[in-house]
Each structure stands twice: as C-alpha cells, then as structure tokens.
Amino acid sequence: MPNLFPSTGSGMSKNAPDIRPGRLSREEIDANFGDLHPPLDRPEALIEADRCYFCYDAPCTTACPTGIDIPGFIQKIRSDNLRGSANTILSENIMGGMCARVCPTEVLCEEACVRNTHEDKPVEIGLLQRYATDPIFDAGTELFERGATTGKRVAVVGGGPAGLACAHRLAMHGHDVVVFNRDTKLGGLNEYGIAAYKTVDEFAQKEVDWILSIGGIEVRNGVALGEDVTLAELREDYDAVFLGLGLGAVNDLGVETLPGVLNAIDYIADLRQTDDKTVLPVGKRVVVIGGGMTAIDIAVQSRRLGAGRVDIVYRRGPEHMGASRFEQELAQTNGVRIHYWAQPIAVQGDGHVSAVEFERTRIENGKLLRTGGFFTMEADVVFKAIGQALVDEPLSNALELDHGRIVVDDQQKTSLDDVWAGGDCVRGGDDLTVSAVQHGKVAAESINRHLAA
Ligand SMILES: Cc1cc2nc3c(=O)[nH]c(=O)nc-3n(C[C@H](O)[C@H](O)[C@H](O)COP(=O)(O)OP(=O)(O)OC[C@H]3O[C@@H](n4cnc5c(N)ncnc54)[C@H](O)[C@@H]3O)c2cc1C
Ligand code: SF4
C-alpha cells in the first residue's frame, strides 16, 4: 500500500497532524464495514414481493437504465422460481448482482414505484434483486452460453462494468474477446471505488469470475492503452474496438495544496484493497471537499474508520449535490456534518495541511458567486472529491471529444467506424455502474450487427 502521508512522521511535534492507524479495534471496524443493506431471507422476500402491484407498463422498469422486467422477476420470486427470476434480471443486466447492492434505487426504480407515496414506501426492488441473484453467484450457476464461434475478434479496453458487460455480450454472440485492462484486477471501480460496506465479502471478484466463466474472453491485466498498446494497433489487429476507460484523472482543486491533501479515490482504492483496515492511517479531523458519491463515501468511511470529526463542504446546495438524498442522510446518520454553499480558497499549514479557508457562495442568474464571507476549518487530512476526468492521451486525438469525454451516438459508436465506447468515459452519461453496464450491452449489440453485415 503506498504511503499516503509521507510527511507526518511520528506525530511527536506539538503541531503535527493527528493521523494514525488503529483508531478503532478490529471488532469495531468489522462491525462498521458489514453489509449496509443486509440481504432478505425467504419470508421477508416473499412478503416484500407480495407488495408489488405487477403494474402494466411498469414505471420501475422504465426507470431502470438497463430495462429489467421488474414485475416479471418479482412475480418469479413469489413462485419460488429464483433461477428464472435471476435469468430475467441478468439477461438485461449482467451485473445485476452488483447493481442490487450499489444502484441509487431511491432515484431510479424505487423512486418510480407507484407505491412510493406519502402513506407508503416503494417496493424494495434492490433487495429483491439481490435475493434473486445471490444464489446464482454462490453456486456459480451458468445461465448463459457462449455462441458458436464467429472467428471475429474484438478488443475491449477497460475491465470495469462497461468493458465487462460488453465482453460478456460479445461472447454470447460467439466473438473472441480480449480485455486490455490497466489495473491488476478486473472490475474497475466495483473493485477499487465503491464503498466497502456496499460490496462485502469480495463480491466484485466473485461476480467477475462468474461473468468470465462464459468463456471466449481473454484477459490481459496490467496492459494499458497508450503505454503498452496503441489504438491504431488495436484497430489494425481486431475487427472492432470497445473503449471503457473510465475516468483516470482527478479534477484540480484550483488552490495550491500541501501534503495531507489527498485524492479521495486513491485512499478509497487502498481501503478496498487492504486485508486489514486497522492499518490504514486515519486523520482525527477530516475535511472533504465535494458533493458527489465519492465525497459521501470517503466521509462515511473515514468516520467508520474512527475519524473524530468529518466535515463535507460543498459549493452549492443540497438539491445540487450529485449524491442522492439517501446518501446525504447516510452521511449525516454517520455523524458527518455537511456544509453547503462554500468553496475552498486556501489550504493552510506549515509543511502539512492544518486548515482550509473557505468563502461562502450563492447562485445568481444561474452563476455561482462568491459572497465575501469567510470561515476556516481545521483539518489533519483533506480529501478532494470534486470529480474525475478522462485521460485522453491514449486516444491520440483520433476520436471526437466534447467537454473532455468521448462523443458517441445512441448505439455507443464513436466518430470512428470500428470503435465504440461506453461508461464514465463517454459524454452524456450519469456515471453510475448500471449505466456503464447498459452502454457495454448496447455497444456489443451494435458491434455484433456491424460484424454480421
Ligand atoms: C468512489 C466512487 C463511488 C461510487 N459509488 C457508486 C455507487 O455506489 N453506485 C453506482 O452506481 N456508481 C458508483 N460509482 C460510479 C461507478 O463506479 C462508475 O460509474 C462505473 O464504475 C463506471 O464503469 P466504467 O467501466 O465506465 O469505468 P471504471 O469502473 O472506472 O473502469 C475503467 C477500467 O478501465 C481500465 N483502464 C483505464 N485506463 C486504461 C487504459 N489506458 N488502458 C487499459 N485499461 C484502462 C481501468 O483499469 C478500469 O478497470 C462510484 C464511483 C466512485 C469513484
Ligand atoms: S412500480 Fe412498484 S408496484 Fe409497480 S411493478 Fe414496479 S415495483 Fe411493482
């Protein structure tokens, strides 16, 4: 694990930042990083399934980016046909297991559920989806078959949700797929980014193994486009290319920083990869700058690692936050304080951050303005969680970009005739796992039609 705090030393000096591992016992950490939404047992699932009205033209299905037939899979749960139910889910969303854990259902299917009224609550679609799919992964049951070999070869760059969904669907159509993946493990942010309490017990790798078990997918981990292989070479050697690169760079804070100001996603990646969370260095006072899912995740996980005080500062209001209302409440119930309408103007400290100065903001005619009101927040650690950006060097200016992301049409095709793209790296997405999976699926169908023509 890289040393994220090289300058903190032993912490003996009076002004040294208070950063240390082991703020909580192993037992406390284990309890804090258990399943956020424990799975339903059979009686609970049957009661929940009975709450569904099995709506015609179900709004929950329309709200699902992958278009899962939600009443259809719930109906099969009622008749104890879990394999059929899982098949309904996974045939539309091959990562239906992960999405059951991480989808912000409160702004997708469950928000659209007709039971979602002031007097009632929506059907717990996410938990039912998990109930139906977990047995498939636990038993390693094969549901899908590799198609008869076509002899066509497709390069998939990136082994995250977009790349894996594309690879699996291409394998179902009988194409030979090679996945080129920069990281040493597959899964992308499912493996390195999603909050640890949303995907416990190595579920991300279990799901990856199950996806690969279809066959016909060769994996080359530790191979990066732009370093080990070029786009021109892939276009030459393969019949089609899919790009699911994700966003590899972190946006700049816009003020000069000091040691102790960290990228939230780097720390989260370490947290996800360590076997022993008690060895992670944790600040006593943690300030998080940002308003999306990453900000909430680093704040909540810092608290659950034992940080004494955690503050999120966001430059706009609660309604503008990328994190849903549920996520904001999750932070607050974990003791995180959220401060709206302020942005950082200076990082203070002598060789290491000790405080951040903020200026209050407001919106006028749609423009974010500074108000001239200031406040300072003490910090041992500051996490930047202000969004990520595409690293476009590997694309060698060969593709059309817009606002720093790859332009695609409604079939995920880029400006090049033999290159498709999907997931976070494309323009117009909503940066969710479920949307990345849908992009990969749509692209694979389009590639399949292209190869058959
Ligand atoms: C901290 C955090 C928490 C999140 N929490 C949630 C959540 O709770 N729910 C939710 O729905 N979404 C969440 N998201 C968003 C979700 O994780 C992403 O939308 C999703 O992972 C995007 O999938 P992807 O395949 O496009 O990219 P990624 O998951 O980023 O995968 C990209 C893959 O490409 C590889 N790669 C990158 N560059 C190269 C290269 N040059 N050559 C070869 N391979 C390369 C990487 O190794 C990686 O495997 C979260 C994101 C973050 C950062
Ligand atoms: S909207 Fe709600 S009640 Fe209607 S089918 Fe979907 S889950 Fe069932």
PDB file of C-alpha atoms in Angstrom, residues 21-241:
ATOM      1  CA  PRO A  21      -3.910   3.810  12.162  1.00  0.00           C
ATOM      2  CA  GLY A  22      -5.867   1.717  14.619  1.00  0.00           C
ATOM      3  CA  ARG A  23      -8.282   4.337  15.888  1.00  0.00           C
ATOM      4  CA  LEU A  24     -10.815   1.523  16.319  1.00  0.00           C
ATOM      5  CA  SER A  25     -10.424  -2.123  17.252  1.00  0.00           C
ATOM      6  CA  ARG A  26     -10.655  -4.845  14.617  1.00  0.00           C
ATOM      7  CA  GLU A  27     -14.074  -5.846  16.000  1.00  0.00           C
ATOM      8  CA  GLU A  28     -15.382  -2.279  15.718  1.00  0.00           C
ATOM      9  CA  ILE A  29     -14.055  -1.954  12.165  1.00  0.00           C
ATOM     10  CA  ASP A  30     -15.613  -5.298  11.179  1.00  0.00           C
ATOM     11  CA  ALA A  31     -18.958  -4.149  12.541  1.00  0.00           C
ATOM     12  CA  ASN A  32     -18.681  -0.768  10.800  1.00  0.00           C
ATOM     13  CA  PHE A  33     -17.844  -2.337   7.434  1.00  0.00           C
ATOM     14  CA  GLY A  34     -20.527  -5.022   7.441  1.00  0.00           C
ATOM     15  CA  ASP A  35     -23.247  -5.122   4.779  1.00  0.00           C
ATOM     16  CA  LEU A  36     -25.004  -1.729   4.515  1.00  0.00           C
ATOM     17  CA  HIS A  37     -28.234  -3.391   3.372  1.00  0.00           C
ATOM     18  CA  PRO A  38     -28.245  -6.963   4.727  1.00  0.00           C
ATOM     19  CA  PRO A  39     -29.921  -9.452   2.388  1.00  0.00           C
ATOM     20  CA  LEU A  40     -33.566 -10.521   2.813  1.00  0.00           C
ATOM     21  CA  ASP A  41     -34.360 -14.020   3.998  1.00  0.00           C
ATOM     22  CA  ARG A  42     -37.114 -16.038   2.282  1.00  0.00           C
ATOM     23  CA  PRO A  43     -40.080 -14.922   4.457  1.00  0.00           C
ATOM     24  CA  GLU A  44     -39.012 -11.281   4.157  1.00  0.00           C
ATOM     25  CA  ALA A  45     -38.575 -11.592   0.388  1.00  0.00           C
ATOM     26  CA  LEU A  46     -41.989 -13.211  -0.070  1.00  0.00           C
ATOM     27  CA  ILE A  47     -43.706 -10.511   1.988  1.00  0.00           C
ATOM     28  CA  GLU A  48     -41.892  -7.806   0.007  1.00  0.00           C
ATOM     29  CA  ALA A  49     -42.695  -9.458  -3.339  1.00  0.00           C
ATOM     30  CA  ASP A  50     -46.369  -9.554  -2.331  1.00  0.00           C
ATOM     31  CA  ARG A  51     -46.359  -5.763  -2.043  1.00  0.00           C
ATOM     32  CA  CYS A  52     -45.805  -5.406  -5.813  1.00  0.00           C
ATOM     33  CA  TYR A  53     -48.910  -4.486  -7.884  1.00  0.00           C
ATOM     34  CA  PHE A  54     -47.327  -6.001 -11.060  1.00  0.00           C
ATOM     35  CA  CYS A  55     -48.120  -2.833 -12.947  1.00  0.00           C
ATOM     36  CA  TYR A  56     -48.746  -2.879 -16.677  1.00  0.00           C
ATOM     37  CA  ASP A  57     -46.101  -0.703 -18.440  1.00  0.00           C
ATOM     38  CA  ALA A  58     -44.327  -0.703 -15.100  1.00  0.00           C
ATOM     39  CA  PRO A  59     -42.743   2.675 -14.326  1.00  0.00           C
ATOM     40  CA  CYS A  60     -39.979   0.954 -12.329  1.00  0.00           C
ATOM     41  CA  THR A  61     -38.844  -0.874 -15.471  1.00  0.00           C
ATOM     42  CA  THR A  62     -38.885   2.358 -17.480  1.00  0.00           C
ATOM     43  CA  ALA A  63     -36.743   3.988 -14.772  1.00  0.00           C
ATOM     44  CA  CYS A  64     -34.150   1.194 -14.823  1.00  0.00           C
ATOM     45  CA  PRO A  65     -31.291   2.164 -17.197  1.00  0.00           C
ATOM     46  CA  THR A  66     -30.938  -1.487 -18.221  1.00  0.00           C
ATOM     47  CA  GLY A  67     -34.709  -2.002 -18.621  1.00  0.00           C
ATOM     48  CA  ILE A  68     -35.033  -5.040 -16.331  1.00  0.00           C
ATOM     49  CA  ASP A  69     -38.573  -6.503 -16.324  1.00  0.00           C
ATOM     50  CA  ILE A  70     -39.012  -5.762 -12.623  1.00  0.00           C
ATOM     51  CA  PRO A  71     -42.584  -7.018 -12.107  1.00  0.00           C
ATOM     52  CA  GLY A  72     -41.557 -10.112 -14.088  1.00  0.00           C
ATOM     53  CA  PHE A  73     -38.687 -11.002 -11.788  1.00  0.00           C
ATOM     54  CA  ILE A  74     -40.703 -10.193  -8.664  1.00  0.00           C
ATOM     55  CA  GLN A  75     -43.514 -12.486  -9.871  1.00  0.00           C
ATOM     56  CA  LYS A  76     -40.986 -15.348 -10.191  1.00  0.00           C
ATOM     57  CA  ILE A  77     -39.781 -14.733  -6.627  1.00  0.00           C
ATOM     58  CA  ARG A  78     -43.391 -15.197  -5.473  1.00  0.00           C
ATOM     59  CA  SER A  79     -43.481 -18.621  -7.099  1.00  0.00           C
ATOM     60  CA  ASP A  80     -40.059 -19.543  -5.653  1.00  0.00           C
ATOM     61  CA  ASN A  81     -38.552 -19.647  -9.149  1.00  0.00           C
ATOM     62  CA  LEU A  82     -35.310 -17.912  -8.191  1.00  0.00           C
ATOM     63  CA  ARG A  83     -33.344 -19.197 -11.150  1.00  0.00           C
ATOM     64  CA  GLY A  84     -35.955 -17.828 -13.556  1.00  0.00           C
ATOM     65  CA  SER A  85     -36.042 -14.575 -11.633  1.00  0.00           C
ATOM     66  CA  ALA A  86     -32.235 -14.225 -11.808  1.00  0.00           C
ATOM     67  CA  ASN A  87     -32.368 -15.016 -15.515  1.00  0.00           C
ATOM     68  CA  THR A  88     -34.850 -12.180 -16.082  1.00  0.00           C
ATOM     69  CA  ILE A  89     -32.521  -9.778 -14.244  1.00  0.00           C
ATOM     70  CA  LEU A  90     -29.152 -10.893 -15.572  1.00  0.00           C
ATOM     71  CA  SER A  91     -30.215 -11.185 -19.198  1.00  0.00           C
ATOM     72  CA  GLU A  92     -30.711  -7.408 -19.185  1.00  0.00           C
ATOM     73  CA  ASN A  93     -28.016  -6.504 -16.663  1.00  0.00           C
ATOM     74  CA  ILE A  94     -25.125  -8.931 -16.356  1.00  0.00           C
ATOM     75  CA  MET A  95     -24.008  -7.020 -13.238  1.00  0.00           C
ATOM     76  CA  GLY A  96     -27.436  -7.296 -11.661  1.00  0.00           C
ATOM     77  CA  GLY A  97     -25.737  -8.637  -8.532  1.00  0.00           C
ATOM     78  CA  MET A  98     -23.548  -5.577  -8.039  1.00  0.00           C
ATOM     79  CA  CYS A  99     -26.297  -3.191  -9.104  1.00  0.00           C
ATOM     80  CA  ALA A 100     -28.605  -4.745  -6.482  1.00  0.00           C
ATOM     81  CA  ARG A 101     -26.030  -3.543  -3.950  1.00  0.00           C
ATOM     82  CA  VAL A 102     -24.904  -0.183  -5.319  1.00  0.00           C
ATOM     83  CA  CYS A 103     -27.658   1.292  -7.504  1.00  0.00           C
ATOM     84  CA  PRO A 104     -29.110   4.503  -6.083  1.00  0.00           C
ATOM     85  CA  THR A 105     -32.543   2.859  -6.353  1.00  0.00           C
ATOM     86  CA  GLU A 106     -34.063   5.805  -4.474  1.00  0.00           C
ATOM     87  CA  VAL A 107     -33.607   7.928  -7.614  1.00  0.00           C
ATOM     88  CA  LEU A 108     -34.207   5.127 -10.150  1.00  0.00           C
ATOM     89  CA  CYS A 109     -36.679   2.206  -9.954  1.00  0.00           C
ATOM     90  CA  GLU A 110     -37.820   2.744  -6.371  1.00  0.00           C
ATOM     91  CA  GLU A 111     -38.457   6.441  -6.943  1.00  0.00           C
ATOM     92  CA  ALA A 112     -40.711   5.477  -9.865  1.00  0.00           C
ATOM     93  CA  CYS A 113     -42.547   2.720  -7.951  1.00  0.00           C
ATOM     94  CA  VAL A 114     -46.274   3.510  -7.693  1.00  0.00           C
ATOM     95  CA  ARG A 115     -46.256   2.506  -4.008  1.00  0.00           C
ATOM     96  CA  ASN A 116     -43.927   5.426  -3.322  1.00  0.00           C
ATOM     97  CA  THR A 117     -46.445   7.799  -1.763  1.00  0.00           C
ATOM     98  CA  HIS A 118     -46.561   9.804   1.440  1.00  0.00           C
ATOM     99  CA  GLU A 119     -48.503   6.994   3.150  1.00  0.00           C
ATOM    100  CA  ASP A 120     -46.498   4.118   1.750  1.00  0.00           C
ATOM    101  CA  LYS A 121     -42.965   3.168   0.777  1.00  0.00           C
ATOM    102  CA  PRO A 122     -41.753   1.716  -2.535  1.00  0.00           C
ATOM    103  CA  VAL A 123     -41.256  -1.997  -3.096  1.00  0.00           C
ATOM    104  CA  GLU A 124     -37.665  -2.813  -2.060  1.00  0.00           C
ATOM    105  CA  ILE A 125     -36.643  -3.663  -5.622  1.00  0.00           C
ATOM    106  CA  GLY A 126     -32.889  -3.596  -4.970  1.00  0.00           C
ATOM    107  CA  LEU A 127     -33.113  -6.043  -2.074  1.00  0.00           C
ATOM    108  CA  LEU A 128     -35.416  -8.363  -4.052  1.00  0.00           C
ATOM    109  CA  GLN A 129     -32.970  -8.266  -6.967  1.00  0.00           C
ATOM    110  CA  ARG A 130     -30.208  -9.320  -4.601  1.00  0.00           C
ATOM    111  CA  TYR A 131     -32.374 -12.076  -3.129  1.00  0.00           C
ATOM    112  CA  ALA A 132     -32.947 -13.494  -6.624  1.00  0.00           C
ATOM    113  CA  THR A 133     -29.361 -13.239  -7.888  1.00  0.00           C
ATOM    114  CA  ASP A 134     -27.206 -14.137  -4.854  1.00  0.00           C
ATOM    115  CA  PRO A 135     -27.839 -17.908  -5.146  1.00  0.00           C
ATOM    116  CA  ILE A 136     -26.578 -17.849  -8.757  1.00  0.00           C
ATOM    117  CA  PHE A 137     -23.217 -16.380  -7.739  1.00  0.00           C
ATOM    118  CA  ASP A 138     -22.982 -18.508  -4.592  1.00  0.00           C
ATOM    119  CA  ALA A 139     -23.470 -21.704  -6.581  1.00  0.00           C
ATOM    120  CA  GLY A 140     -21.629 -20.491  -9.711  1.00  0.00           C
ATOM    121  CA  THR A 141     -24.677 -21.448 -11.793  1.00  0.00           C
ATOM    122  CA  GLU A 142     -24.225 -20.925 -15.551  1.00  0.00           C
ATOM    123  CA  LEU A 143     -27.183 -19.113 -17.088  1.00  0.00           C
ATOM    124  CA  PHE A 144     -25.748 -18.030 -20.405  1.00  0.00           C
ATOM    125  CA  GLU A 145     -23.913 -19.895 -23.135  1.00  0.00           C
ATOM    126  CA  ARG A 146     -21.166 -18.760 -25.425  1.00  0.00           C
ATOM    127  CA  GLY A 147     -22.440 -18.618 -29.017  1.00  0.00           C
ATOM    128  CA  ALA A 148     -20.939 -20.633 -31.861  1.00  0.00           C
ATOM    129  CA  THR A 149     -17.555 -19.137 -32.706  1.00  0.00           C
ATOM    130  CA  THR A 150     -17.724 -16.483 -35.436  1.00  0.00           C
ATOM    131  CA  GLY A 151     -13.954 -16.075 -35.872  1.00  0.00           C
ATOM    132  CA  LYS A 152     -14.326 -12.299 -35.306  1.00  0.00           C
ATOM    133  CA  ARG A 153     -12.036 -10.671 -32.732  1.00  0.00           C
ATOM    134  CA  VAL A 154     -12.943  -7.676 -30.596  1.00  0.00           C
ATOM    135  CA  ALA A 155     -10.610  -5.675 -28.343  1.00  0.00           C
ATOM    136  CA  VAL A 156     -12.228  -4.338 -25.177  1.00  0.00           C
ATOM    137  CA  VAL A 157     -10.169  -1.688 -23.427  1.00  0.00           C
ATOM    138  CA  GLY A 158     -11.014  -1.411 -19.738  1.00  0.00           C
ATOM    139  CA  GLY A 159     -12.242  -4.159 -17.443  1.00  0.00           C
ATOM    140  CA  GLY A 160     -14.798  -2.124 -15.489  1.00  0.00           C
ATOM    141  CA  PRO A 161     -18.585  -2.536 -15.666  1.00  0.00           C
ATOM    142  CA  ALA A 162     -18.786  -1.121 -19.221  1.00  0.00           C
ATOM    143  CA  GLY A 163     -15.979  -3.288 -20.597  1.00  0.00           C
ATOM    144  CA  LEU A 164     -17.099  -6.481 -18.858  1.00  0.00           C
ATOM    145  CA  ALA A 165     -20.743  -6.062 -19.886  1.00  0.00           C
ATOM    146  CA  CYS A 166     -19.625  -5.539 -23.474  1.00  0.00           C
ATOM    147  CA  ALA A 167     -17.227  -8.509 -23.355  1.00  0.00           C
ATOM    148  CA  HIS A 168     -19.873 -10.860 -21.958  1.00  0.00           C
ATOM    149  CA  ARG A 169     -22.499  -9.943 -24.552  1.00  0.00           C
ATOM    150  CA  LEU A 170     -19.935 -10.289 -27.360  1.00  0.00           C
ATOM    151  CA  ALA A 171     -19.002 -13.736 -26.039  1.00  0.00           C
ATOM    152  CA  MET A 172     -22.701 -14.696 -26.077  1.00  0.00           C
ATOM    153  CA  HIS A 173     -22.662 -13.798 -29.784  1.00  0.00           C
ATOM    154  CA  GLY A 174     -19.644 -16.070 -30.340  1.00  0.00           C
ATOM    155  CA  HIS A 175     -16.973 -13.410 -30.898  1.00  0.00           C
ATOM    156  CA  ASP A 176     -13.484 -13.785 -29.435  1.00  0.00           C
ATOM    157  CA  VAL A 177     -12.812 -11.009 -26.948  1.00  0.00           C
ATOM    158  CA  VAL A 178      -9.546  -9.742 -25.483  1.00  0.00           C
ATOM    159  CA  VAL A 179      -9.873  -7.382 -22.499  1.00  0.00           C
ATOM    160  CA  PHE A 180      -6.947  -4.983 -22.047  1.00  0.00           C
ATOM    161  CA  ASN A 181      -7.057  -3.624 -18.510  1.00  0.00           C
ATOM    162  CA  ARG A 182      -4.681  -1.172 -16.848  1.00  0.00           C
ATOM    163  CA  ASP A 183      -5.360  -2.353 -13.287  1.00  0.00           C
ATOM    164  CA  THR A 184      -4.059  -5.642 -11.961  1.00  0.00           C
ATOM    165  CA  LYS A 185      -7.601  -6.822 -11.163  1.00  0.00           C
ATOM    166  CA  LEU A 186     -10.775  -6.631 -13.233  1.00  0.00           C
ATOM    167  CA  GLY A 187     -13.890  -4.845 -12.050  1.00  0.00           C
ATOM    168  CA  GLY A 188     -12.893  -1.182 -12.363  1.00  0.00           C
ATOM    169  CA  LEU A 189     -14.482   0.926  -9.648  1.00  0.00           C
ATOM    170  CA  ASN A 190     -16.570  -2.058  -8.484  1.00  0.00           C
ATOM    171  CA  GLU A 191     -13.249  -3.395  -7.205  1.00  0.00           C
ATOM    172  CA  TYR A 192     -11.384  -0.170  -6.397  1.00  0.00           C
ATOM    173  CA  GLY A 193     -14.005   2.536  -5.794  1.00  0.00           C
ATOM    174  CA  ILE A 194     -17.426   1.526  -4.471  1.00  0.00           C
ATOM    175  CA  ALA A 195     -17.779   1.931  -0.698  1.00  0.00           C
ATOM    176  CA  ALA A 196     -16.577  -1.167   1.152  1.00  0.00           C
ATOM    177  CA  TYR A 197     -19.848  -1.598   3.114  1.00  0.00           C
ATOM    178  CA  LYS A 198     -21.839  -1.784  -0.149  1.00  0.00           C
ATOM    179  CA  THR A 199     -19.949  -4.785  -1.500  1.00  0.00           C
ATOM    180  CA  VAL A 200     -18.658  -7.063   1.234  1.00  0.00           C
ATOM    181  CA  ASP A 201     -17.012 -10.492   1.050  1.00  0.00           C
ATOM    182  CA  GLU A 202     -15.107  -9.885  -2.206  1.00  0.00           C
ATOM    183  CA  PHE A 203     -18.364  -9.838  -4.143  1.00  0.00           C
ATOM    184  CA  ALA A 204     -16.829  -7.798  -7.002  1.00  0.00           C
ATOM    185  CA  GLN A 205     -14.335 -10.561  -7.874  1.00  0.00           C
ATOM    186  CA  LYS A 206     -16.952 -13.282  -7.407  1.00  0.00           C
ATOM    187  CA  GLU A 207     -19.109 -11.513  -9.993  1.00  0.00           C
ATOM    188  CA  VAL A 208     -16.151 -11.007 -12.368  1.00  0.00           C
ATOM    189  CA  ASP A 209     -15.314 -14.731 -12.184  1.00  0.00           C
ATOM    190  CA  TRP A 210     -18.911 -15.630 -12.918  1.00  0.00           C
ATOM    191  CA  ILE A 211     -19.023 -13.265 -15.924  1.00  0.00           C
ATOM    192  CA  LEU A 212     -15.781 -14.701 -17.337  1.00  0.00           C
ATOM    193  CA  SER A 213     -16.965 -18.271 -16.872  1.00  0.00           C
ATOM    194  CA  ILE A 214     -18.951 -17.965 -20.111  1.00  0.00           C
ATOM    195  CA  GLY A 215     -15.632 -18.470 -21.955  1.00  0.00           C
ATOM    196  CA  GLY A 216     -14.200 -16.781 -25.033  1.00  0.00           C
ATOM    197  CA  ILE A 217     -12.895 -13.796 -23.067  1.00  0.00           C
ATOM    198  CA  GLU A 218      -9.118 -13.485 -22.717  1.00  0.00           C
ATOM    199  CA  VAL A 219      -7.954 -11.060 -20.035  1.00  0.00           C
ATOM    200  CA  ARG A 220      -4.728  -9.056 -20.154  1.00  0.00           C
ATOM    201  CA  ASN A 221      -4.462  -7.226 -16.854  1.00  0.00           C
ATOM    202  CA  GLY A 222      -1.733  -4.634 -16.331  1.00  0.00           C
ATOM    203  CA  VAL A 223      -1.844  -3.661 -20.024  1.00  0.00           C
ATOM    204  CA  ALA A 224      -2.625  -0.008 -20.741  1.00  0.00           C
ATOM    205  CA  LEU A 225      -3.799   1.621 -23.923  1.00  0.00           C
ATOM    206  CA  GLY A 226      -1.370   4.415 -24.747  1.00  0.00           C
ATOM    207  CA  GLU A 227       1.526   2.701 -22.975  1.00  0.00           C
ATOM    208  CA  ASP A 228       1.610  -0.971 -23.922  1.00  0.00           C
ATOM    209  CA  VAL A 229      -0.616  -0.875 -26.967  1.00  0.00           C
ATOM    210  CA  THR A 230      -1.974   1.898 -29.209  1.00  0.00           C
ATOM    211  CA  LEU A 231      -5.442   2.483 -30.577  1.00  0.00           C
ATOM    212  CA  ALA A 232      -4.054   2.260 -34.115  1.00  0.00           C
ATOM    213  CA  GLU A 233      -2.607  -1.204 -33.345  1.00  0.00           C
ATOM    214  CA  LEU A 234      -5.889  -2.438 -31.897  1.00  0.00           C
ATOM    215  CA  ARG A 235      -7.824  -1.165 -34.921  1.00  0.00           C
ATOM    216  CA  GLU A 236      -5.359  -2.948 -37.158  1.00  0.00           C
ATOM    217  CA  ASP A 237      -5.385  -6.260 -35.263  1.00  0.00           C
ATOM    218  CA  TYR A 238      -9.080  -6.567 -34.302  1.00  0.00           C
ATOM    219  CA  ASP A 239     -12.388  -6.378 -36.128  1.00  0.00           C
ATOM    220  CA  ALA A 240     -13.785  -3.850 -33.644  1.00  0.00           C
ATOM    221  CA  VAL A 241     -12.684  -1.975 -30.513  1.00  0.00           C
TER     222      VAL A 241
END
